[in-house]
Amino acid sequence: MSSHIPLPKEKHNKSKLFVTRSHLLSKKHEHSKLIQTHPFNHQISIISQSTTVRETLAKYIGPYYNVTLKLSDFIDPAFISNYIKRNTLIALSSNRYIDADDVFAIDGQKLILSVGKDTYETLGLVGKSAQFPVERGSRFVVEIDLLDCMDPAKKYYQRVHNRLNAVLNEPVEFLVGYFDKNTGTPVTFDIPGATIVTPQVDTRSVPNMLVPNVPECLISTNEQTDTWTEHAHELFEWIGLAASCSQAVAGTSDEQTSAYTVPEPTSKDMHVVTVRGLLSATAIHSVINELVAAHTEFYVCVWGFDDAPVSWNSSEHNFYVSGENMYAQAYVPHKNCCLSFQACGPWDAFS
């Protein structure tokens, strides 16, 4: 178990919000990269006027698995050949806390071990000191490339195999998603003992939802004036409230008791579809591509697992006052624009 010390003032103690404006036809595909580089997703909400979003989600998002495995099972040559090389496998140890327990994950091609000092020193595999907590040397991260290094004939493989069996040999419960590498749709994971888990789906219709008009300044420029920043925060806040079907945006709140007011609202009949489970980043991207092709405005809110060891682009992630790593997006297809918001807690290395 890692030990924590009080944080120095103004150091690693502030949550972060990043805002990106991207053109839907740009070759940079910034809005797509944000989605595809965030592997550990547990909930998505889509807010739109369309009545077919649930069907679109069902085309791509489906079952995942609960299975108990040893870490050495993941580096077995047959496992790598049958699963890691063929499609995309996402795995996260369940019922473990990133700030207190040893946590294990696979983000497609890497086995990630986020472990405390005692485990690391006993394990004997080379890693790096974790950036969080700020007490250096109390937690370590070991990354094992499952494609390039796991040849049983190599000494490195033999060492990893021996050390995992000697130190981390207890079975671990995992959430496992096995997905088509191109579309993100579920692929059968036929490992003995694996239990199929069906994602939870909730659909709500909200008549006369108060929907803000996306300010032109957010669509046309990245110049972060005070007004631009205020509008960006307002839109981000509204997406979060809409995703939860808050009374503050449903038009049913009491003005005397609610401090929130939707900026320049238009009343629209909206539908909010929420899916909870282990969700493929590629599947989310496939869903959004279909919705963009329909040329209607919509909003997306995606939450990452609080106790995942990484967030975007394999950035180290931990838990302080929160394990926040989530993003929201506003799609305005008739303007070929997407506004993206990435929010992460103070102990997240993404920047």
GROMACS .gro file of N, CA and C in nm, residues 64-185:
model
  366
   64TYR      N    1  -1.903  -0.745  -2.263
   64TYR     CA    2  -1.763  -0.761  -2.222
   64TYR      C    3  -1.761  -0.873  -2.120
   65TYR      N    4  -1.650  -0.892  -2.049
   65TYR     CA    5  -1.635  -1.012  -1.968
   65TYR      C    6  -1.579  -0.981  -1.829
   66ASN      N    7  -1.619  -1.068  -1.736
   66ASN     CA    8  -1.558  -1.071  -1.603
   66ASN      C    9  -1.486  -1.204  -1.592
   67VAL      N   10  -1.355  -1.198  -1.568
   67VAL     CA   11  -1.278  -1.322  -1.568
   67VAL      C   12  -1.163  -1.311  -1.468
   68THR      N   13  -1.130  -1.422  -1.407
   68THR     CA   14  -1.018  -1.427  -1.313
   68THR      C   15  -0.900  -1.496  -1.380
   69LEU      N   16  -0.787  -1.426  -1.388
   69LEU     CA   17  -0.668  -1.478  -1.454
   69LEU      C   18  -0.543  -1.442  -1.373
   70LYS      N   19  -0.438  -1.517  -1.395
   70LYS     CA   20  -0.307  -1.478  -1.343
   70LYS      C   21  -0.240  -1.385  -1.444
   71LEU      N   22  -0.153  -1.298  -1.396
   71LEU     CA   23  -0.085  -1.206  -1.486
   71LEU      C   24  -0.002  -1.282  -1.589
   72SER      N   25   0.054  -1.396  -1.551
   72SER     CA   26   0.135  -1.473  -1.645
   72SER      C   27   0.051  -1.528  -1.760
   73ASP      N   28  -0.082  -1.538  -1.742
   73ASP     CA   29  -0.168  -1.584  -1.851
   73ASP      C   30  -0.164  -1.487  -1.969
   74PHE      N   31  -0.147  -1.358  -1.939
   74PHE     CA   32  -0.149  -1.257  -2.044
   74PHE      C   33  -0.024  -1.261  -2.132
   75ILE      N   34   0.085  -1.317  -2.080
   75ILE     CA   35   0.207  -1.321  -2.161
   75ILE      C   36   0.230  -1.458  -2.222
   76ASP      N   37   0.133  -1.547  -2.205
   76ASP     CA   38   0.142  -1.679  -2.269
   76ASP      C   39   0.142  -1.660  -2.421
   77PRO      N   40   0.234  -1.724  -2.493
   77PRO     CA   41   0.242  -1.706  -2.638
   77PRO      C   42   0.111  -1.734  -2.711
   78ALA      N   43   0.037  -1.835  -2.667
   78ALA     CA   44  -0.090  -1.866  -2.731
   78ALA      C   45  -0.191  -1.755  -2.709
   79PHE      N   46  -0.194  -1.699  -2.587
   79PHE     CA   47  -0.286  -1.588  -2.557
   79PHE      C   48  -0.253  -1.467  -2.645
   80ILE      N   49  -0.125  -1.436  -2.656
   80ILE     CA   50  -0.083  -1.321  -2.737
   80ILE      C   51  -0.120  -1.342  -2.884
   81SER      N   52  -0.098  -1.464  -2.932
   81SER     CA   53  -0.128  -1.494  -3.072
   81SER      C   54  -0.277  -1.490  -3.100
   82ASN      N   55  -0.357  -1.545  -3.008
   82ASN     CA   56  -0.501  -1.557  -3.031
   82ASN      C   57  -0.579  -1.429  -3.004
   83TYR      N   58  -0.527  -1.344  -2.916
   83TYR     CA   59  -0.605  -1.227  -2.875
   83TYR      C   60  -0.534  -1.094  -2.900
   84ILE      N   61  -0.413  -1.079  -2.849
   84ILE     CA   62  -0.345  -0.950  -2.857
   84ILE      C   63  -0.316  -0.913  -3.002
   85LYS      N   64  -0.272  -1.006  -3.081
   85LYS     CA   65  -0.232  -0.976  -3.219
   85LYS      C   66  -0.350  -0.966  -3.315
   86ARG      N   67  -0.461  -1.028  -3.282
   86ARG     CA   68  -0.572  -1.034  -3.377
   86ARG      C   69  -0.665  -0.914  -3.369
   87ASN      N   70  -0.696  -0.872  -3.249
   87ASN     CA   71  -0.790  -0.761  -3.232
   87ASN      C   72  -0.742  -0.673  -3.116
   88THR      N   73  -0.833  -0.601  -3.054
   88THR     CA   74  -0.797  -0.510  -2.945
   88THR      C   75  -0.851  -0.563  -2.814
   89LEU      N   76  -0.761  -0.589  -2.720
   89LEU     CA   77  -0.801  -0.637  -2.588
   89LEU      C   78  -0.775  -0.529  -2.484
   90ILE      N   79  -0.879  -0.498  -2.409
   90ILE     CA   80  -0.870  -0.401  -2.298
   90ILE      C   81  -0.903  -0.475  -2.169
   91ALA      N   82  -0.818  -0.463  -2.070
   91ALA     CA   83  -0.840  -0.532  -1.943
   91ALA      C   84  -0.804  -0.439  -1.828
   92LEU      N   85  -0.882  -0.445  -1.721
   92LEU     CA   86  -0.856  -0.364  -1.602
   92LEU      C   87  -0.892  -0.445  -1.478
   93SER      N   88  -0.798  -0.455  -1.385
   93SER     CA   89  -0.826  -0.526  -1.261
   93SER      C   90  -0.941  -0.457  -1.189
   94SER      N   91  -1.033  -0.537  -1.137
   94SER     CA   92  -1.152  -0.480  -1.073
   94SER      C   93  -1.141  -0.486  -0.921
   95ASN      N   94  -1.218  -0.400  -0.856
   95ASN     CA   95  -1.221  -0.394  -0.709
   95ASN      C   96  -1.085  -0.361  -0.649
   96ARG      N   97  -1.008  -0.280  -0.721
   96ARG     CA   98  -0.878  -0.234  -0.672
   96ARG      C   99  -0.870  -0.084  -0.689
   97TYR      N  100  -0.799  -0.019  -0.597
   97TYR     CA  101  -0.790   0.127  -0.596
   97TYR      C  102  -0.649   0.171  -0.632
   98ILE      N  103  -0.641   0.262  -0.729
   98ILE     CA  104  -0.513   0.302  -0.785
   98ILE      C  105  -0.424   0.374  -0.684
   99ASP      N  106  -0.483   0.432  -0.580
   99ASP     CA  107  -0.401   0.503  -0.481
   99ASP      C  108  -0.367   0.417  -0.360
  100ALA      N  109  -0.410   0.290  -0.361
  100ALA     CA  110  -0.386   0.207  -0.243
  100ALA      C  111  -0.343   0.064  -0.277
  101ASP      N  112  -0.386   0.011  -0.391
  101ASP     CA  113  -0.362  -0.129  -0.424
  101ASP      C  114  -0.269  -0.142  -0.544
  102ASP      N  115  -0.224  -0.263  -0.569
  102ASP     CA  116  -0.158  -0.295  -0.694
  102ASP      C  117  -0.266  -0.307  -0.802
  103VAL      N  118  -0.250  -0.231  -0.910
  103VAL     CA  119  -0.350  -0.227  -1.017
  103VAL      C  120  -0.285  -0.273  -1.147
  104PHE      N  121  -0.360  -0.352  -1.225
  104PHE     CA  122  -0.306  -0.409  -1.349
  104PHE      C  123  -0.402  -0.381  -1.464
  105ALA      N  124  -0.345  -0.361  -1.583
  105ALA     CA  125  -0.429  -0.330  -1.698
  105ALA      C  126  -0.358  -0.367  -1.827
  106ILE      N  127  -0.438  -0.386  -1.932
  106ILE     CA  128  -0.388  -0.398  -2.069
  106ILE      C  129  -0.462  -0.295  -2.153
  107ASP      N  130  -0.387  -0.214  -2.226
  107ASP     CA  131  -0.449  -0.109  -2.307
  107ASP      C  132  -0.442  -0.140  -2.457
  108GLY      N  133  -0.437  -0.267  -2.489
  108GLY     CA  134  -0.429  -0.308  -2.628
  108GLY      C  135  -0.304  -0.388  -2.655
  109GLN      N  136  -0.188  -0.329  -2.628
  109GLN     CA  137  -0.062  -0.397  -2.657
  109GLN      C  138   0.034  -0.397  -2.540
  110LYS      N  139   0.002  -0.326  -2.433
  110LYS     CA  140   0.092  -0.317  -2.317
  110LYS      C  141   0.023  -0.371  -2.193
  111LEU      N  142   0.099  -0.448  -2.117
  111LEU     CA  143   0.057  -0.488  -1.983
  111LEU      C  144   0.114  -0.384  -1.887
  112ILE      N  145   0.028  -0.317  -1.811
  112ILE     CA  146   0.069  -0.209  -1.722
  112ILE      C  147   0.051  -0.255  -1.578
  113LEU      N  148   0.158  -0.246  -1.501
  113LEU     CA  149   0.156  -0.280  -1.359
  113LEU      C  150   0.182  -0.153  -1.280
  114SER      N  151   0.082  -0.105  -1.206
  114SER     CA  152   0.099   0.011  -1.118
  114SER      C  153   0.099  -0.042  -0.976
  115VAL      N  154   0.217  -0.043  -0.913
  115VAL     CA  155   0.233  -0.117  -0.788
  115VAL      C  156   0.299  -0.031  -0.680
  116GLY      N  157   0.278  -0.073  -0.556
  116GLY     CA  158   0.342  -0.007  -0.443
  116GLY      C  159   0.489  -0.044  -0.432
  117LYS      N  160   0.558   0.025  -0.344
  117LYS     CA  161   0.703   0.009  -0.330
  117LYS      C  162   0.742  -0.134  -0.294
  118ASP      N  163   0.671  -0.195  -0.200
  118ASP     CA  164   0.708  -0.330  -0.155
  118ASP      C  165   0.696  -0.430  -0.270
  119THR      N  166   0.587  -0.421  -0.345
  119THR     CA  167   0.569  -0.512  -0.458
  119THR      C  168   0.677  -0.490  -0.562
  120TYR      N  169   0.707  -0.364  -0.592
  120TYR     CA  170   0.805  -0.332  -0.695
  120TYR      C  171   0.944  -0.387  -0.659
  121GLU      N  172   0.984  -0.367  -0.534
  121GLU     CA  173   1.117  -0.411  -0.493
  121GLU      C  174   1.128  -0.564  -0.494
  122THR      N  175   1.018  -0.632  -0.465
  122THR     CA  176   1.019  -0.778  -0.467
  122THR      C  177   1.010  -0.831  -0.609
  123LEU      N  178   0.938  -0.758  -0.695
  123LEU     CA  179   0.914  -0.804  -0.832
  123LEU      C  180   1.043  -0.813  -0.913
  124GLY      N  181   1.128  -0.713  -0.903
  124GLY     CA  182   1.256  -0.719  -0.971
  124GLY      C  183   1.251  -0.693  -1.120
  125LEU      N  184   1.146  -0.627  -1.170
  125LEU     CA  185   1.139  -0.585  -1.310
  125LEU      C  186   1.159  -0.435  -1.318
  126VAL      N  187   1.225  -0.391  -1.424
  126VAL     CA  188   1.259  -0.249  -1.435
  126VAL      C  189   1.134  -0.168  -1.470
  127GLY      N  190   1.111  -0.064  -1.392
  127GLY     CA  191   1.002   0.028  -1.417
  127GLY      C  192   1.047   0.170  -1.388
  128LYS      N  193   0.952   0.256  -1.362
  128LYS     CA  194   0.984   0.395  -1.331
  128LYS      C  195   0.903   0.440  -1.210
  129SER      N  196   0.960   0.534  -1.138
  129SER     CA  197   0.889   0.589  -1.023
  129SER      C  198   0.766   0.665  -1.071
  130ALA      N  199   0.652   0.639  -1.010
  130ALA     CA  200   0.528   0.705  -1.049
  130ALA      C  201   0.534   0.854  -1.019
  131GLN      N  202   0.468   0.933  -1.102
  131GLN     CA  203   0.463   1.078  -1.078
  131GLN      C  204   0.373   1.113  -0.961
  132PHE      N  205   0.280   1.025  -0.931
  132PHE     CA  206   0.184   1.048  -0.823
  132PHE      C  207   0.180   0.923  -0.736
  133PRO      N  208   0.174   0.937  -0.604
  133PRO     CA  209   0.171   1.062  -0.528
  133PRO      C  210   0.306   1.135  -0.535
  134VAL      N  211   0.308   1.256  -0.478
  134VAL     CA  212   0.429   1.337  -0.488
  134VAL      C  213   0.541   1.286  -0.399
  135GLU      N  214   0.512   1.193  -0.311
  135GLU     CA  215   0.617   1.129  -0.232
  135GLU      C  216   0.688   1.029  -0.323
  136ARG      N  217   0.797   1.071  -0.383
  136ARG     CA  218   0.866   0.992  -0.483
  136ARG      C  219   0.913   0.858  -0.424
  137GLY      N  220   0.899   0.755  -0.503
  137GLY     CA  221   0.946   0.624  -0.462
  137GLY      C  222   0.847   0.543  -0.382
  138SER      N  223   0.723   0.591  -0.369
  138SER     CA  224   0.624   0.514  -0.295
  138SER      C  225   0.537   0.430  -0.389
  139ARG      N  226   0.545   0.460  -0.520
  139ARG     CA  227   0.468   0.383  -0.618
  139ARG      C  228   0.548   0.377  -0.749
  140PHE      N  229   0.532   0.266  -0.824
  140PHE     CA  230   0.609   0.246  -0.946
  140PHE      C  231   0.518   0.192  -1.056
  141VAL      N  232   0.561   0.219  -1.179
  141VAL     CA  233   0.487   0.171  -1.297
  141VAL      C  234   0.581   0.086  -1.383
  142VAL      N  235   0.537  -0.035  -1.413
  142VAL     CA  236   0.612  -0.125  -1.502
  142VAL      C  237   0.525  -0.149  -1.625
  143GLU      N  238   0.582  -0.129  -1.743
  143GLU     CA  239   0.511  -0.154  -1.868
  143GLU      C  240   0.580  -0.266  -1.946
  144ILE      N  241   0.501  -0.363  -1.990
  144ILE     CA  242   0.553  -0.478  -2.062
  144ILE      C  243   0.490  -0.481  -2.200
  145ASP      N  244   0.571  -0.468  -2.304
  145ASP     CA  245   0.522  -0.471  -2.441
  145ASP      C  246   0.490  -0.615  -2.479
  146LEU      N  247   0.363  -0.640  -2.507
  146LEU     CA  248   0.319  -0.777  -2.533
  146LEU      C  249   0.346  -0.823  -2.676
  147LEU      N  250   0.383  -0.733  -2.764
  147LEU     CA  251   0.407  -0.770  -2.903
  147LEU      C  252   0.554  -0.791  -2.935
  148ASP      N  253   0.637  -0.697  -2.890
  148ASP     CA  254   0.777  -0.699  -2.932
  148ASP      C  255   0.868  -0.784  -2.845
  149CYS      N  256   0.833  -0.803  -2.719
  149CYS     CA  257   0.929  -0.862  -2.626
  149CYS      C  258   0.891  -1.002  -2.576
  150MET      N  259   0.771  -1.048  -2.609
  150MET     CA  260   0.725  -1.172  -2.547
  150MET      C  261   0.753  -1.296  -2.631
  151ASP      N  262   0.879  -1.314  -2.663
  151ASP     CA  263   0.926  -1.434  -2.734
  151ASP      C  264   0.985  -1.530  -2.630
  152PRO      N  265   0.926  -1.648  -2.611
  152PRO     CA  266   0.975  -1.742  -2.508
  152PRO      C  267   1.123  -1.775  -2.521
  153ALA      N  268   1.180  -1.755  -2.639
  153ALA     CA  269   1.322  -1.786  -2.658
  153ALA      C  270   1.412  -1.676  -2.602
  154LYS      N  271   1.355  -1.560  -2.573
  154LYS     CA  272   1.435  -1.448  -2.525
  154LYS      C  273   1.446  -1.449  -2.372
  155LYS      N  274   1.561  -1.404  -2.324
  155LYS     CA  275   1.583  -1.400  -2.180
  155LYS      C  276   1.486  -1.305  -2.110
  156TYR      N  277   1.449  -1.196  -2.181
  156TYR     CA  278   1.357  -1.100  -2.118
  156TYR      C  279   1.223  -1.168  -2.089
  157TYR      N  280   1.172  -1.244  -2.185
  157TYR     CA  281   1.046  -1.314  -2.163
  157TYR      C  282   1.057  -1.409  -2.044
  158GLN      N  283   1.167  -1.485  -2.040
  158GLN     CA  284   1.184  -1.582  -1.933
  158GLN      C  285   1.189  -1.513  -1.797
  159ARG      N  286   1.255  -1.395  -1.792
  159ARG     CA  287   1.263  -1.323  -1.666
  159ARG      C  288   1.125  -1.271  -1.624
  160VAL      N  289   1.053  -1.210  -1.717
  160VAL     CA  290   0.919  -1.159  -1.685
  160VAL      C  291   0.829  -1.272  -1.638
  161HIS      N  292   0.832  -1.382  -1.710
  161HIS     CA  293   0.748  -1.497  -1.674
  161HIS      C  294   0.782  -1.548  -1.535
  162ASN      N  295   0.910  -1.561  -1.507
  162ASN     CA  296   0.952  -1.613  -1.376
  162ASN      C  297   0.916  -1.519  -1.263
  163ARG      N  298   0.934  -1.388  -1.284
  163ARG     CA  299   0.906  -1.293  -1.177
  163ARG      C  300   0.756  -1.279  -1.151
  164LEU      N  301   0.677  -1.282  -1.256
  164LEU     CA  302   0.531  -1.276  -1.235
  164LEU      C  303   0.482  -1.399  -1.160
  165ASN      N  304   0.535  -1.514  -1.195
  165ASN     CA  305   0.494  -1.637  -1.127
  165ASN      C  306   0.544  -1.642  -0.983
  166ALA      N  307   0.658  -1.577  -0.957
  166ALA     CA  308   0.715  -1.582  -0.822
  166ALA      C  309   0.651  -1.481  -0.727
  167VAL      N  310   0.614  -1.363  -0.782
  167VAL     CA  311   0.569  -1.253  -0.695
  167VAL      C  312   0.421  -1.221  -0.712
  168LEU      N  313   0.376  -1.210  -0.835
  168LEU     CA  314   0.235  -1.175  -0.862
  168LEU      C  315   0.165  -1.295  -0.922
  169ASN      N  316   0.159  -1.401  -0.842
  169ASN     CA  317   0.106  -1.528  -0.893
  169ASN      C  318  -0.037  -1.556  -0.850
  170GLU      N  319  -0.096  -1.466  -0.772
  170GLU     CA  320  -0.234  -1.488  -0.728
  170GLU      C  321  -0.331  -1.452  -0.841
  171PRO      N  322  -0.440  -1.527  -0.858
  171PRO     CA  323  -0.541  -1.493  -0.959
  171PRO      C  324  -0.601  -1.355  -0.929
  172VAL      N  325  -0.627  -1.281  -1.035
  172VAL     CA  326  -0.680  -1.145  -1.024
  172VAL      C  327  -0.809  -1.136  -1.105
  173GLU      N  328  -0.908  -1.070  -1.048
  173GLU     CA  329  -1.034  -1.051  -1.120
  173GLU      C  330  -1.020  -0.932  -1.216
  174PHE      N  331  -1.057  -0.953  -1.340
  174PHE     CA  332  -1.045  -0.850  -1.443
  174PHE      C  333  -1.179  -0.826  -1.512
  175LEU      N  334  -1.198  -0.702  -1.554
  175LEU     CA  335  -1.295  -0.670  -1.658
  175LEU      C  336  -1.218  -0.674  -1.789
  176VAL      N  337  -1.269  -0.749  -1.886
  176VAL     CA  338  -1.200  -0.765  -2.013
  176VAL      C  339  -1.296  -0.733  -2.128
  177GLY      N  340  -1.251  -0.648  -2.217
  177GLY     CA  341  -1.324  -0.622  -2.340
  177GLY      C  342  -1.240  -0.667  -2.457
  178TYR      N  343  -1.301  -0.741  -2.548
  178TYR     CA  344  -1.229  -0.788  -2.666
  178TYR      C  345  -1.304  -0.737  -2.788
  179PHE      N  346  -1.239  -0.650  -2.866
  179PHE     CA  347  -1.309  -0.572  -2.967
  179PHE      C  348  -1.243  -0.582  -3.104
  180ASP      N  349  -1.326  -0.576  -3.208
  180ASP     CA  350  -1.274  -0.569  -3.344
  180ASP      C  351  -1.186  -0.445  -3.357
  181LYS      N  352  -1.068  -0.462  -3.413
  181LYS     CA  353  -0.972  -0.353  -3.415
  181LYS      C  354  -1.012  -0.239  -3.510
  182ASN      N  355  -1.104  -0.266  -3.602
  182ASN     CA  356  -1.145  -0.162  -3.697
  182ASN      C  357  -1.273  -0.090  -3.656
  183THR      N  358  -1.371  -0.164  -3.604
  183THR     CA  359  -1.501  -0.104  -3.571
  183THR      C  360  -1.526  -0.090  -3.422
  184GLY      N  361  -1.456  -0.170  -3.339
  184GLY     CA  362  -1.479  -0.166  -3.196
  184GLY      C  363  -1.594  -0.255  -3.149
  185THR      N  364  -1.659  -0.327  -3.242
  185THR     CA  365  -1.766  -0.417  -3.203
  185THR      C  366  -1.711  -0.535  -3.123
   0.00000   0.00000   0.00000
